[in-house]
PDB file of C-alpha atoms in Angstrom:
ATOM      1  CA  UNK A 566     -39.980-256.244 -38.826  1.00 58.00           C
ATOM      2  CA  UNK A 567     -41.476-253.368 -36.999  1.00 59.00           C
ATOM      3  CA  UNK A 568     -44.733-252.244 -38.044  1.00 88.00           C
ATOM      4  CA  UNK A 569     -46.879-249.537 -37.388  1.00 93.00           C
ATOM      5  CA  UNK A 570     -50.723-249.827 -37.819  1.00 93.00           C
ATOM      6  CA  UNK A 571     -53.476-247.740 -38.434  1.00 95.00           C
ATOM      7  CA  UNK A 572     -57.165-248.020 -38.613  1.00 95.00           C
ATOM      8  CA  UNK A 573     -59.673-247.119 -40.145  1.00 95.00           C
ATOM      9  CA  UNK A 574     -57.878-247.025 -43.444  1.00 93.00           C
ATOM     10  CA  UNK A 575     -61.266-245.243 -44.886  1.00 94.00           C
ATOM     11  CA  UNK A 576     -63.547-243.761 -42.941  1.00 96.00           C
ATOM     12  CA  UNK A 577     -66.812-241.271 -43.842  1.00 96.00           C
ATOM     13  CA  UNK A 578     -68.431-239.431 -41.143  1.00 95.00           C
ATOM     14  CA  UNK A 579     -71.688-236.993 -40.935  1.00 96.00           C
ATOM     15  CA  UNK A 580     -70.664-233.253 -40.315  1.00 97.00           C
ATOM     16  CA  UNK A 581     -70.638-232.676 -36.766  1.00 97.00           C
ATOM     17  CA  UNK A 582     -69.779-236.184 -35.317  1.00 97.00           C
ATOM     18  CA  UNK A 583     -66.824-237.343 -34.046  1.00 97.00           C
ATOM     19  CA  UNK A 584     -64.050-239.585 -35.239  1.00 97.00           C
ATOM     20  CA  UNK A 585     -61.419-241.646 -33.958  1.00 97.00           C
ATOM     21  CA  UNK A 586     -57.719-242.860 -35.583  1.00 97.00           C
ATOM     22  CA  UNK A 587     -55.933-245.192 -33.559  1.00 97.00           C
ATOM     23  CA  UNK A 588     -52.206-245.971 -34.556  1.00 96.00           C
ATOM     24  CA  UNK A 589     -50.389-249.232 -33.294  1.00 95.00           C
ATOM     25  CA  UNK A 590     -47.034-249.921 -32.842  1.00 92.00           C
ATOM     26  CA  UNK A 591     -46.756-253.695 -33.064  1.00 91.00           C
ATOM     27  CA  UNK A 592     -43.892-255.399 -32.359  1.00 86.00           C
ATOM     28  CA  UNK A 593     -42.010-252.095 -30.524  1.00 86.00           C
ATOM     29  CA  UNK A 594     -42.430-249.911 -27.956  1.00 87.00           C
ATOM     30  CA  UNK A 595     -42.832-246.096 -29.663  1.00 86.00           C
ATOM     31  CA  UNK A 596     -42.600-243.229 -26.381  1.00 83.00           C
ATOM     32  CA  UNK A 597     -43.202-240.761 -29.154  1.00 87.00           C
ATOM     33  CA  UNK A 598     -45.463-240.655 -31.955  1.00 92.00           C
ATOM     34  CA  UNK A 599     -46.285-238.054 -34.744  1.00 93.00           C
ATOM     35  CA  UNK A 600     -49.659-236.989 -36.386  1.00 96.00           C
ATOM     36  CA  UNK A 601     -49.651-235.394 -39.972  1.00 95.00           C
ATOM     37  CA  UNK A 602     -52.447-234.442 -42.357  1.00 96.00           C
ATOM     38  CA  UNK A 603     -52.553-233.779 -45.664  1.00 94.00           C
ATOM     39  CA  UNK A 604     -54.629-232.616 -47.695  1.00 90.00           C
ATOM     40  CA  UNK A 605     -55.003-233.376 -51.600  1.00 86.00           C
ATOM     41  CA  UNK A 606     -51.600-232.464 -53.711  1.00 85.00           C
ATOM     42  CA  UNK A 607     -49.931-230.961 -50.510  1.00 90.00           C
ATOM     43  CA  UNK A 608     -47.493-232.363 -48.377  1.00 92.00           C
ATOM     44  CA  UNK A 609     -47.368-233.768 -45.285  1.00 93.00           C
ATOM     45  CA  UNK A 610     -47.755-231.476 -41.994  1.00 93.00           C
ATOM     46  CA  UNK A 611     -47.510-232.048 -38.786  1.00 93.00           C
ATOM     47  CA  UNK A 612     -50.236-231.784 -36.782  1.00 95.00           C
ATOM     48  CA  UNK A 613     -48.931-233.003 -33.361  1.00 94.00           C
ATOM     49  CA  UNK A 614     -46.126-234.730 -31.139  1.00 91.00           C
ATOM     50  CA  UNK A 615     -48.092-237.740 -29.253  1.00 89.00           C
ATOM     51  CA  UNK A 616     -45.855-238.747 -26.088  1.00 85.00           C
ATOM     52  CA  UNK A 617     -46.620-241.621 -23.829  1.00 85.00           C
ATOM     53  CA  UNK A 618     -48.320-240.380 -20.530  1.00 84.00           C
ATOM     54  CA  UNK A 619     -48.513-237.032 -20.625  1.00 86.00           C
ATOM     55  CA  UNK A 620     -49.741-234.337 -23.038  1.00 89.00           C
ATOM     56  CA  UNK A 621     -49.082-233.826 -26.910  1.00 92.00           C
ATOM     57  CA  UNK A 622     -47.862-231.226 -28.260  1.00 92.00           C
ATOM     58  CA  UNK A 623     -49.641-229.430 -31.027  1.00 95.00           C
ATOM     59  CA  UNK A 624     -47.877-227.458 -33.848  1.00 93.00           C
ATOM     60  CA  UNK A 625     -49.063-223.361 -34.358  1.00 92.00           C
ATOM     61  CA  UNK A 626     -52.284-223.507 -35.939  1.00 94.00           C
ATOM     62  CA  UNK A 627     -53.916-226.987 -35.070  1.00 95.00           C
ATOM     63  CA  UNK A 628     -57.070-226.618 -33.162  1.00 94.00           C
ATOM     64  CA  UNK A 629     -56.004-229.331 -29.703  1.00 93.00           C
ATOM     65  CA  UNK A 630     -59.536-229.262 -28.972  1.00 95.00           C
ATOM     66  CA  UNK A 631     -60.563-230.227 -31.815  1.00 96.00           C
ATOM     67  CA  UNK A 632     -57.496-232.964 -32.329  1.00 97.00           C
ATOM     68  CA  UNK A 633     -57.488-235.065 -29.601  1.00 96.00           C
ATOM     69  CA  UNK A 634     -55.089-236.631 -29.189  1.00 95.00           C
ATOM     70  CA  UNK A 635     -54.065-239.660 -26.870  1.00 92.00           C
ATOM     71  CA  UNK A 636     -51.222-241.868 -26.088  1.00 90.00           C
ATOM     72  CA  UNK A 637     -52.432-243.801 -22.750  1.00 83.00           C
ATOM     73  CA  UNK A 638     -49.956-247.038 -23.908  1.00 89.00           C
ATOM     74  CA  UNK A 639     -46.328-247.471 -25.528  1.00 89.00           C
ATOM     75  CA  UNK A 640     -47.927-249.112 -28.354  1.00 92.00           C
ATOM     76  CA  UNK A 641     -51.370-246.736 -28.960  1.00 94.00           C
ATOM     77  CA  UNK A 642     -51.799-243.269 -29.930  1.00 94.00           C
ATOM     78  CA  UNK A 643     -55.275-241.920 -30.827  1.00 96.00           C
ATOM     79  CA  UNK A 644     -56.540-238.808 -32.779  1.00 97.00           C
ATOM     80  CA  UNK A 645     -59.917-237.971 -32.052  1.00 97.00           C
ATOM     81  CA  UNK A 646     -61.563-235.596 -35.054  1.00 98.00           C
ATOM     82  CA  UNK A 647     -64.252-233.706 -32.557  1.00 97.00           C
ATOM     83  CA  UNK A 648     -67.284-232.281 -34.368  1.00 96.00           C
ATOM     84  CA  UNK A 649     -65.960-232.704 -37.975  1.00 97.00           C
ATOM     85  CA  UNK A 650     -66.596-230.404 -40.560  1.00 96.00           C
ATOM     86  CA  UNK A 651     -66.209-230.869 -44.376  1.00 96.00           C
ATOM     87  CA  UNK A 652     -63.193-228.830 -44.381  1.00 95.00           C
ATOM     88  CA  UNK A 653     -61.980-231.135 -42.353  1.00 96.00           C
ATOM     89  CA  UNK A 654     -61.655-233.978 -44.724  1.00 96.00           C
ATOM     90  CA  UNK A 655     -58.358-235.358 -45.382  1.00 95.00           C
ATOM     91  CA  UNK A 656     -55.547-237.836 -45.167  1.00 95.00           C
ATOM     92  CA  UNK A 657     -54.059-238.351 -41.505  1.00 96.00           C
ATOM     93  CA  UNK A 658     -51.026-240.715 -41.105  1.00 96.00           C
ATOM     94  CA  UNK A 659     -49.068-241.358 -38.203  1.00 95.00           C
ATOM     95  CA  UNK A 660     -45.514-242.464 -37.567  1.00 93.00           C
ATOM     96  CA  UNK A 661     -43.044-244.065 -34.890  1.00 89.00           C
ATOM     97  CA  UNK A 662     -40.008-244.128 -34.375  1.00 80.00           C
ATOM     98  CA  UNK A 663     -37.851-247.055 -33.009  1.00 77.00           C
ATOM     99  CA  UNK A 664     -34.761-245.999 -30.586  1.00 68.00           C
ATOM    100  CA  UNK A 665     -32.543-248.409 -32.034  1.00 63.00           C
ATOM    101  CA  UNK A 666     -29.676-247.386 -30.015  1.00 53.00           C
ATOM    102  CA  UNK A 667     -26.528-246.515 -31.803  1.00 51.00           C
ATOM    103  CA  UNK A 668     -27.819-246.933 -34.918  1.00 49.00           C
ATOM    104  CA  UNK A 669     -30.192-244.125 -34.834  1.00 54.00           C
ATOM    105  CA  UNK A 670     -33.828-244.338 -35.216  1.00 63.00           C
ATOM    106  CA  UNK A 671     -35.841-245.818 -37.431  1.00 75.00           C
ATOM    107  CA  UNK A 672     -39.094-244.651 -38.259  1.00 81.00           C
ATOM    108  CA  UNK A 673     -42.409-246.090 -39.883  1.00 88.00           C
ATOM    109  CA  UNK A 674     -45.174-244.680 -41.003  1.00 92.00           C
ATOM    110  CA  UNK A 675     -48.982-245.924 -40.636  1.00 93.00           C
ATOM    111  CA  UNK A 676     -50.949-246.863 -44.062  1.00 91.00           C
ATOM    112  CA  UNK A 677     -52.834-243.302 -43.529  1.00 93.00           C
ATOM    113  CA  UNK A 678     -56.447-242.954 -42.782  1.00 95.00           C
ATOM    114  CA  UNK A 679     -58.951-241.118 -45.479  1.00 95.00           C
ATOM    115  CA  UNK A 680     -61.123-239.152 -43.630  1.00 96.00           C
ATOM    116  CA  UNK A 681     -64.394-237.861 -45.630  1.00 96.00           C
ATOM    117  CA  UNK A 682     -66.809-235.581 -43.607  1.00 96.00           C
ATOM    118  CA  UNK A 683     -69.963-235.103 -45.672  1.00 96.00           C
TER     119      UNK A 683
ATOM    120  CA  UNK B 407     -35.669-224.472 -38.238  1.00 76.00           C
ATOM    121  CA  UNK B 408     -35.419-227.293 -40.523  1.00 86.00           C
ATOM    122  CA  UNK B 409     -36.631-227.205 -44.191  1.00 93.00           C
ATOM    123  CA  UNK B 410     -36.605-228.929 -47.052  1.00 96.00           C
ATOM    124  CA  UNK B 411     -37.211-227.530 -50.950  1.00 97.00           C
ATOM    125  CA  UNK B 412     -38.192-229.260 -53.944  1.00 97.00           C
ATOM    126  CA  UNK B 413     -38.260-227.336 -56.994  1.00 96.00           C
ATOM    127  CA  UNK B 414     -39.473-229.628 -59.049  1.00 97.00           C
ATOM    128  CA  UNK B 415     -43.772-229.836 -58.376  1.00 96.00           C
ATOM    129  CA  UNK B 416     -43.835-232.038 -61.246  1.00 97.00           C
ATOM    130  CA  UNK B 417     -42.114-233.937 -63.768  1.00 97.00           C
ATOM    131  CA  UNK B 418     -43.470-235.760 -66.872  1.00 97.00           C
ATOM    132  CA  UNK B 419     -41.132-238.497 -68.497  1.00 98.00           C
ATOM    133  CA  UNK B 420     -41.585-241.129 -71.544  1.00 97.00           C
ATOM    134  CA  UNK B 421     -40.674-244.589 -69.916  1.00 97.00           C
ATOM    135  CA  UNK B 422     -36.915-245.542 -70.146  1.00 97.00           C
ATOM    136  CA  UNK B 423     -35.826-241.964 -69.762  1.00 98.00           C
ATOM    137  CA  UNK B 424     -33.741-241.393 -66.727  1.00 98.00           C
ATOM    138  CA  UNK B 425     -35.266-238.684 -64.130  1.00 98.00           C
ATOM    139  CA  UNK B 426     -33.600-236.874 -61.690  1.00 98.00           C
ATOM    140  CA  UNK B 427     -35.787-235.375 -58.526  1.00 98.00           C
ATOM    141  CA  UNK B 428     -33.776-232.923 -56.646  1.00 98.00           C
ATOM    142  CA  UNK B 429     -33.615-231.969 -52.787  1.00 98.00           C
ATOM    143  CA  UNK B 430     -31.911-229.457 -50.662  1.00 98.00           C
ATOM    144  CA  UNK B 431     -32.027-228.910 -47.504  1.00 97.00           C
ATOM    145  CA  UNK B 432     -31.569-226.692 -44.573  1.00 95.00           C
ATOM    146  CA  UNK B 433     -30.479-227.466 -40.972  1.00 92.00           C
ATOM    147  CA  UNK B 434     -28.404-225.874 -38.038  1.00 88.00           C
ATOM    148  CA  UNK B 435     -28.021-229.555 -36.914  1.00 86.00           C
ATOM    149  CA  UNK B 436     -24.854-231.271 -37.801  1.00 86.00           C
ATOM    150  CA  UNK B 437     -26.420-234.593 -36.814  1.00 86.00           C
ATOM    151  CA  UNK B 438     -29.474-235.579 -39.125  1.00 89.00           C
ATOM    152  CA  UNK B 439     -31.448-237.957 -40.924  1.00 89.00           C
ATOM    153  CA  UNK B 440     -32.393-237.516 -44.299  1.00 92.00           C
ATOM    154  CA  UNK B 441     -35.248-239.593 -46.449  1.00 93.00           C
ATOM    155  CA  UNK B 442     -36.596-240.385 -49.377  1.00 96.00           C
ATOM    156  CA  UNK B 443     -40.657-241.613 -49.429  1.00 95.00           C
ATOM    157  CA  UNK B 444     -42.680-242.543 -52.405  1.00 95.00           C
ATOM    158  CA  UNK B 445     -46.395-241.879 -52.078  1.00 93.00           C
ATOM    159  CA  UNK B 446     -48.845-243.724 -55.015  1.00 91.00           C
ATOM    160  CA  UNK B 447     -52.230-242.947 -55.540  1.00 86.00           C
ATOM    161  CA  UNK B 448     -53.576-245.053 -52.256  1.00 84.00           C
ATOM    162  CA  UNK B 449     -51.729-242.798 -49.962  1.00 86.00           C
ATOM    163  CA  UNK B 450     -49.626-244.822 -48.053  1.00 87.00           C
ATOM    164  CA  UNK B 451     -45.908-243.846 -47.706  1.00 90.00           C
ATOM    165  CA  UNK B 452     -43.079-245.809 -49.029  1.00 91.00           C
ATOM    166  CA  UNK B 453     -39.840-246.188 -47.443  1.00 89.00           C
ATOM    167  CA  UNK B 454     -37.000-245.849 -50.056  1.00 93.00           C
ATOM    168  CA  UNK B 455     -33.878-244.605 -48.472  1.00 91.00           C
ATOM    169  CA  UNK B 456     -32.622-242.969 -45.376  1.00 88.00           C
ATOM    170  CA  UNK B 457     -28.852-241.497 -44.953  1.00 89.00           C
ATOM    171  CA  UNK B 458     -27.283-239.605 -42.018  1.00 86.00           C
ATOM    172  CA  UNK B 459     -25.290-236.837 -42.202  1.00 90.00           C
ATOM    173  CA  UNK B 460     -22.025-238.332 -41.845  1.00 88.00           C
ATOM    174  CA  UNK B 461     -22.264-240.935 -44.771  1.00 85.00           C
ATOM    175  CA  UNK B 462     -22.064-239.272 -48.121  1.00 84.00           C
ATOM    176  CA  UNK B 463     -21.487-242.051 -50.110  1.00 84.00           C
ATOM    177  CA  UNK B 464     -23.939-242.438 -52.793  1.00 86.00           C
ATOM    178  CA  UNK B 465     -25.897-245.576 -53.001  1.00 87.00           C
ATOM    179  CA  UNK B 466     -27.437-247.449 -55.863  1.00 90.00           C
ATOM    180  CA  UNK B 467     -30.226-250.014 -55.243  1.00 91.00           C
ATOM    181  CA  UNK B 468     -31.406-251.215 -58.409  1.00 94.00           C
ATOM    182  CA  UNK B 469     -32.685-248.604 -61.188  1.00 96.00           C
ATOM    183  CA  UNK B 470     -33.011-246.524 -57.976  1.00 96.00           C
ATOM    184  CA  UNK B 471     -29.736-244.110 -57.002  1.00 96.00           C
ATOM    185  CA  UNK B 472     -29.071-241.255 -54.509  1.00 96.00           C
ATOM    186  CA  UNK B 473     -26.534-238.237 -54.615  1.00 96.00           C
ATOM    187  CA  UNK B 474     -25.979-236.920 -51.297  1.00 95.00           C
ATOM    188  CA  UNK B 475     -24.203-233.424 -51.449  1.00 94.00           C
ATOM    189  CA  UNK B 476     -23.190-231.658 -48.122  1.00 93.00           C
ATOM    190  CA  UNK B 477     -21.398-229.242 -49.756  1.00 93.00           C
ATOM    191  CA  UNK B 478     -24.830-227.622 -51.343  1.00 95.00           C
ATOM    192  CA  UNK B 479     -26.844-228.984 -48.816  1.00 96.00           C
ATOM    193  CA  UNK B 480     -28.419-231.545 -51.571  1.00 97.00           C
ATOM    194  CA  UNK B 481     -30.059-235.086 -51.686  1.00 97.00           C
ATOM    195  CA  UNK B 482     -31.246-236.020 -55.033  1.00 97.00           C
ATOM    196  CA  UNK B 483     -32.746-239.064 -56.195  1.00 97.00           C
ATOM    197  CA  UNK B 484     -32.239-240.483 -59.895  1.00 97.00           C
ATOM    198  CA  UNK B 485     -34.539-243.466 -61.368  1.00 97.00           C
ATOM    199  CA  UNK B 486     -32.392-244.876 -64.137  1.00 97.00           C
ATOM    200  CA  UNK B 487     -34.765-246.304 -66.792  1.00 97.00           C
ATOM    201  CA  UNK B 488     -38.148-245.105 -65.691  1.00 97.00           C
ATOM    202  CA  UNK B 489     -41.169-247.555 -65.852  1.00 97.00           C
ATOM    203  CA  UNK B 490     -45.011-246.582 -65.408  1.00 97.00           C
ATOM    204  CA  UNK B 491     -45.089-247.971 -61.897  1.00 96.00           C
ATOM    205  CA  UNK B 492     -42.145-245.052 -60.790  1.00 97.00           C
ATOM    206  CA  UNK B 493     -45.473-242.554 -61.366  1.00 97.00           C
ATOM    207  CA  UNK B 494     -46.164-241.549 -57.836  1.00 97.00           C
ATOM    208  CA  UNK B 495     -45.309-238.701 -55.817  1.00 96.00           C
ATOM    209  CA  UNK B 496     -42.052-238.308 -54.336  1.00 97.00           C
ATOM    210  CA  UNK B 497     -41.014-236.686 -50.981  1.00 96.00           C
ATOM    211  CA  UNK B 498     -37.552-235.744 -49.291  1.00 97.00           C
ATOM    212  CA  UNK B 499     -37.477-235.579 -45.677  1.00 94.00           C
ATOM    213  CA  UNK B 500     -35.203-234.394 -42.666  1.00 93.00           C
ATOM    214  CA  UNK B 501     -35.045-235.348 -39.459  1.00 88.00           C
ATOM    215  CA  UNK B 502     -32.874-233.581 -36.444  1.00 81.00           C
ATOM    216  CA  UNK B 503     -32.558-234.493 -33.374  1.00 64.00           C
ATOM    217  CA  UNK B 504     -31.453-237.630 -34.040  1.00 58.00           C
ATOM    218  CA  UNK B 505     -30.591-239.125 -30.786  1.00 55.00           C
ATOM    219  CA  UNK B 506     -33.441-238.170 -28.466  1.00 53.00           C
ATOM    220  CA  UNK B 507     -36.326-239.452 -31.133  1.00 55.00           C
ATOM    221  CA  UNK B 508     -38.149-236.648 -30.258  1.00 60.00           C
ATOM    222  CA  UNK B 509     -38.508-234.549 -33.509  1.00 73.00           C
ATOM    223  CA  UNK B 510     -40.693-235.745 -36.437  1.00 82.00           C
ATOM    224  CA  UNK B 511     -39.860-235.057 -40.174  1.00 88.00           C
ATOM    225  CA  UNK B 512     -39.896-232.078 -41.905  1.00 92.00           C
ATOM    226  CA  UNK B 513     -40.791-232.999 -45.563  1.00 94.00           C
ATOM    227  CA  UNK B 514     -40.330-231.487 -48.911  1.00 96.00           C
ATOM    228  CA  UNK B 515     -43.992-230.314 -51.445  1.00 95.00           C
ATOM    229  CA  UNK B 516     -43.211-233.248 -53.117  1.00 96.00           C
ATOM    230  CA  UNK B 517     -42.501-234.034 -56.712  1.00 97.00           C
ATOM    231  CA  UNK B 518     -45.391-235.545 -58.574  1.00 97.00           C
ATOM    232  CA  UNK B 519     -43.590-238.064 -61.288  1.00 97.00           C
ATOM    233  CA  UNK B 520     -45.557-239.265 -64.627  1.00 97.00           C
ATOM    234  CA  UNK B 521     -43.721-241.581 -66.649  1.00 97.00           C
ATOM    235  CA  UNK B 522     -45.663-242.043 -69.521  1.00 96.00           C
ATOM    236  CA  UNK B 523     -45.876-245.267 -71.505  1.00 95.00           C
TER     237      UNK B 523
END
């Protein structure tokens, strides 16, 4: 069935470097994706709408210059973590959702990347 | 604007008891998805159940069973029978916008679950 795929699952960066997240769709074609980050014992918020060819669009409060974000393909969205901090540090997980025509849409979720900025 | 409440932050259980993790919800939509994920320690999110808003039967998969209320707006999720591996944390999710694929989830705090041995 349709997965999605993200990578790195762990990754541990120096304070001030950047790091990239790349999220897969294999097997479907995703127009939209979503970015959400949470951070230890919270939920899951949403960071960002990732659309296929043009801009994303960033929910109040998340810093687009510092979350880049970009879909250049149908099947690859990217979040770029620009001049991380500690604070920083958390767990980022993307999602896709299959138009499955009448049926709705189903969605799946990436494995989640840990993200450690020391 | 979409939200979804649970009370519940976290619930402690001796295995074989029966647990009950509620959900309500709020929507303008009358078209919507709604979703249960488990999250275990390592993070990743796992898929349990999703229901629209026009089915409100309640379905039973295993020791796993779901009580969709539209009436009060509720989605609740029973494990019959707890076991040690149920201890995770549990989220309820909605989705609107059903059609176009363009909205993402709106999920619940979560319900952190022990079920001690």
């Amino acid at each position: 069935g349709a997965v999605v795929s993200q990578h790195p699952s762990w990754v541990i960066c120096k304070s001030g470097t950047s790091v990239k997240i790349e999220c897969r769709s294999l097997d479907f074609q995703a127009t939209t994706m979503f970015w959400y980050r949470q951070f230890p014992k919270q939920s899951l918020m949403l960071m960002a709408t990732s659309n296929e060819g043009s801009k994303a669009t960033y929910e109040q409060g998340v810093e687009k210059d510092k979350f880049l974000i970009n879909h250049a393909s149908l099947t690859l969205s990217t979040l770029t973590v620009t001049s991380a901090h500690p604070e920083d540090s958390s767990f980022y997980i993307c999602s896709a959702r299959e138009i499955s025509g009448i049926s709705g849409n189903t969605i799946y979720f990436g494995e989640g990347s840990w993200l450690t900025v020391v | 604007a979409q939200k979804v409440t649970q009370a519940q932050t976290e619930i402690s259980v001796v295995e074989k008891e029966d647990v009950t993790l509620d959900c309500v919800y709020e929507t303008r939509d009358t078209t919507y998805y709604l979703f249960w994920y488990k999250q275990p320690p390592s993070g990743e999110l796992v898929f349990l159940i999703r229901r629209n808003s026009f089915d409100e039967q309640n379905e039973i998969s295993g020791r796993y069973s779901w009580n969709f209320q539209k009436s009060t707006s509720s989605f609740n999720f029973t494990i019959t029978a707890s076991q040690v591996v149920d201890s995770a944390v549990y989220f309820c999710a909605l989705s609107e916008d059903v059609l176009a694929g363009r909205r993402a989830l709106t999920f619940g705090s979560g319900t952190r679950l022990q079920v001690q041995p």
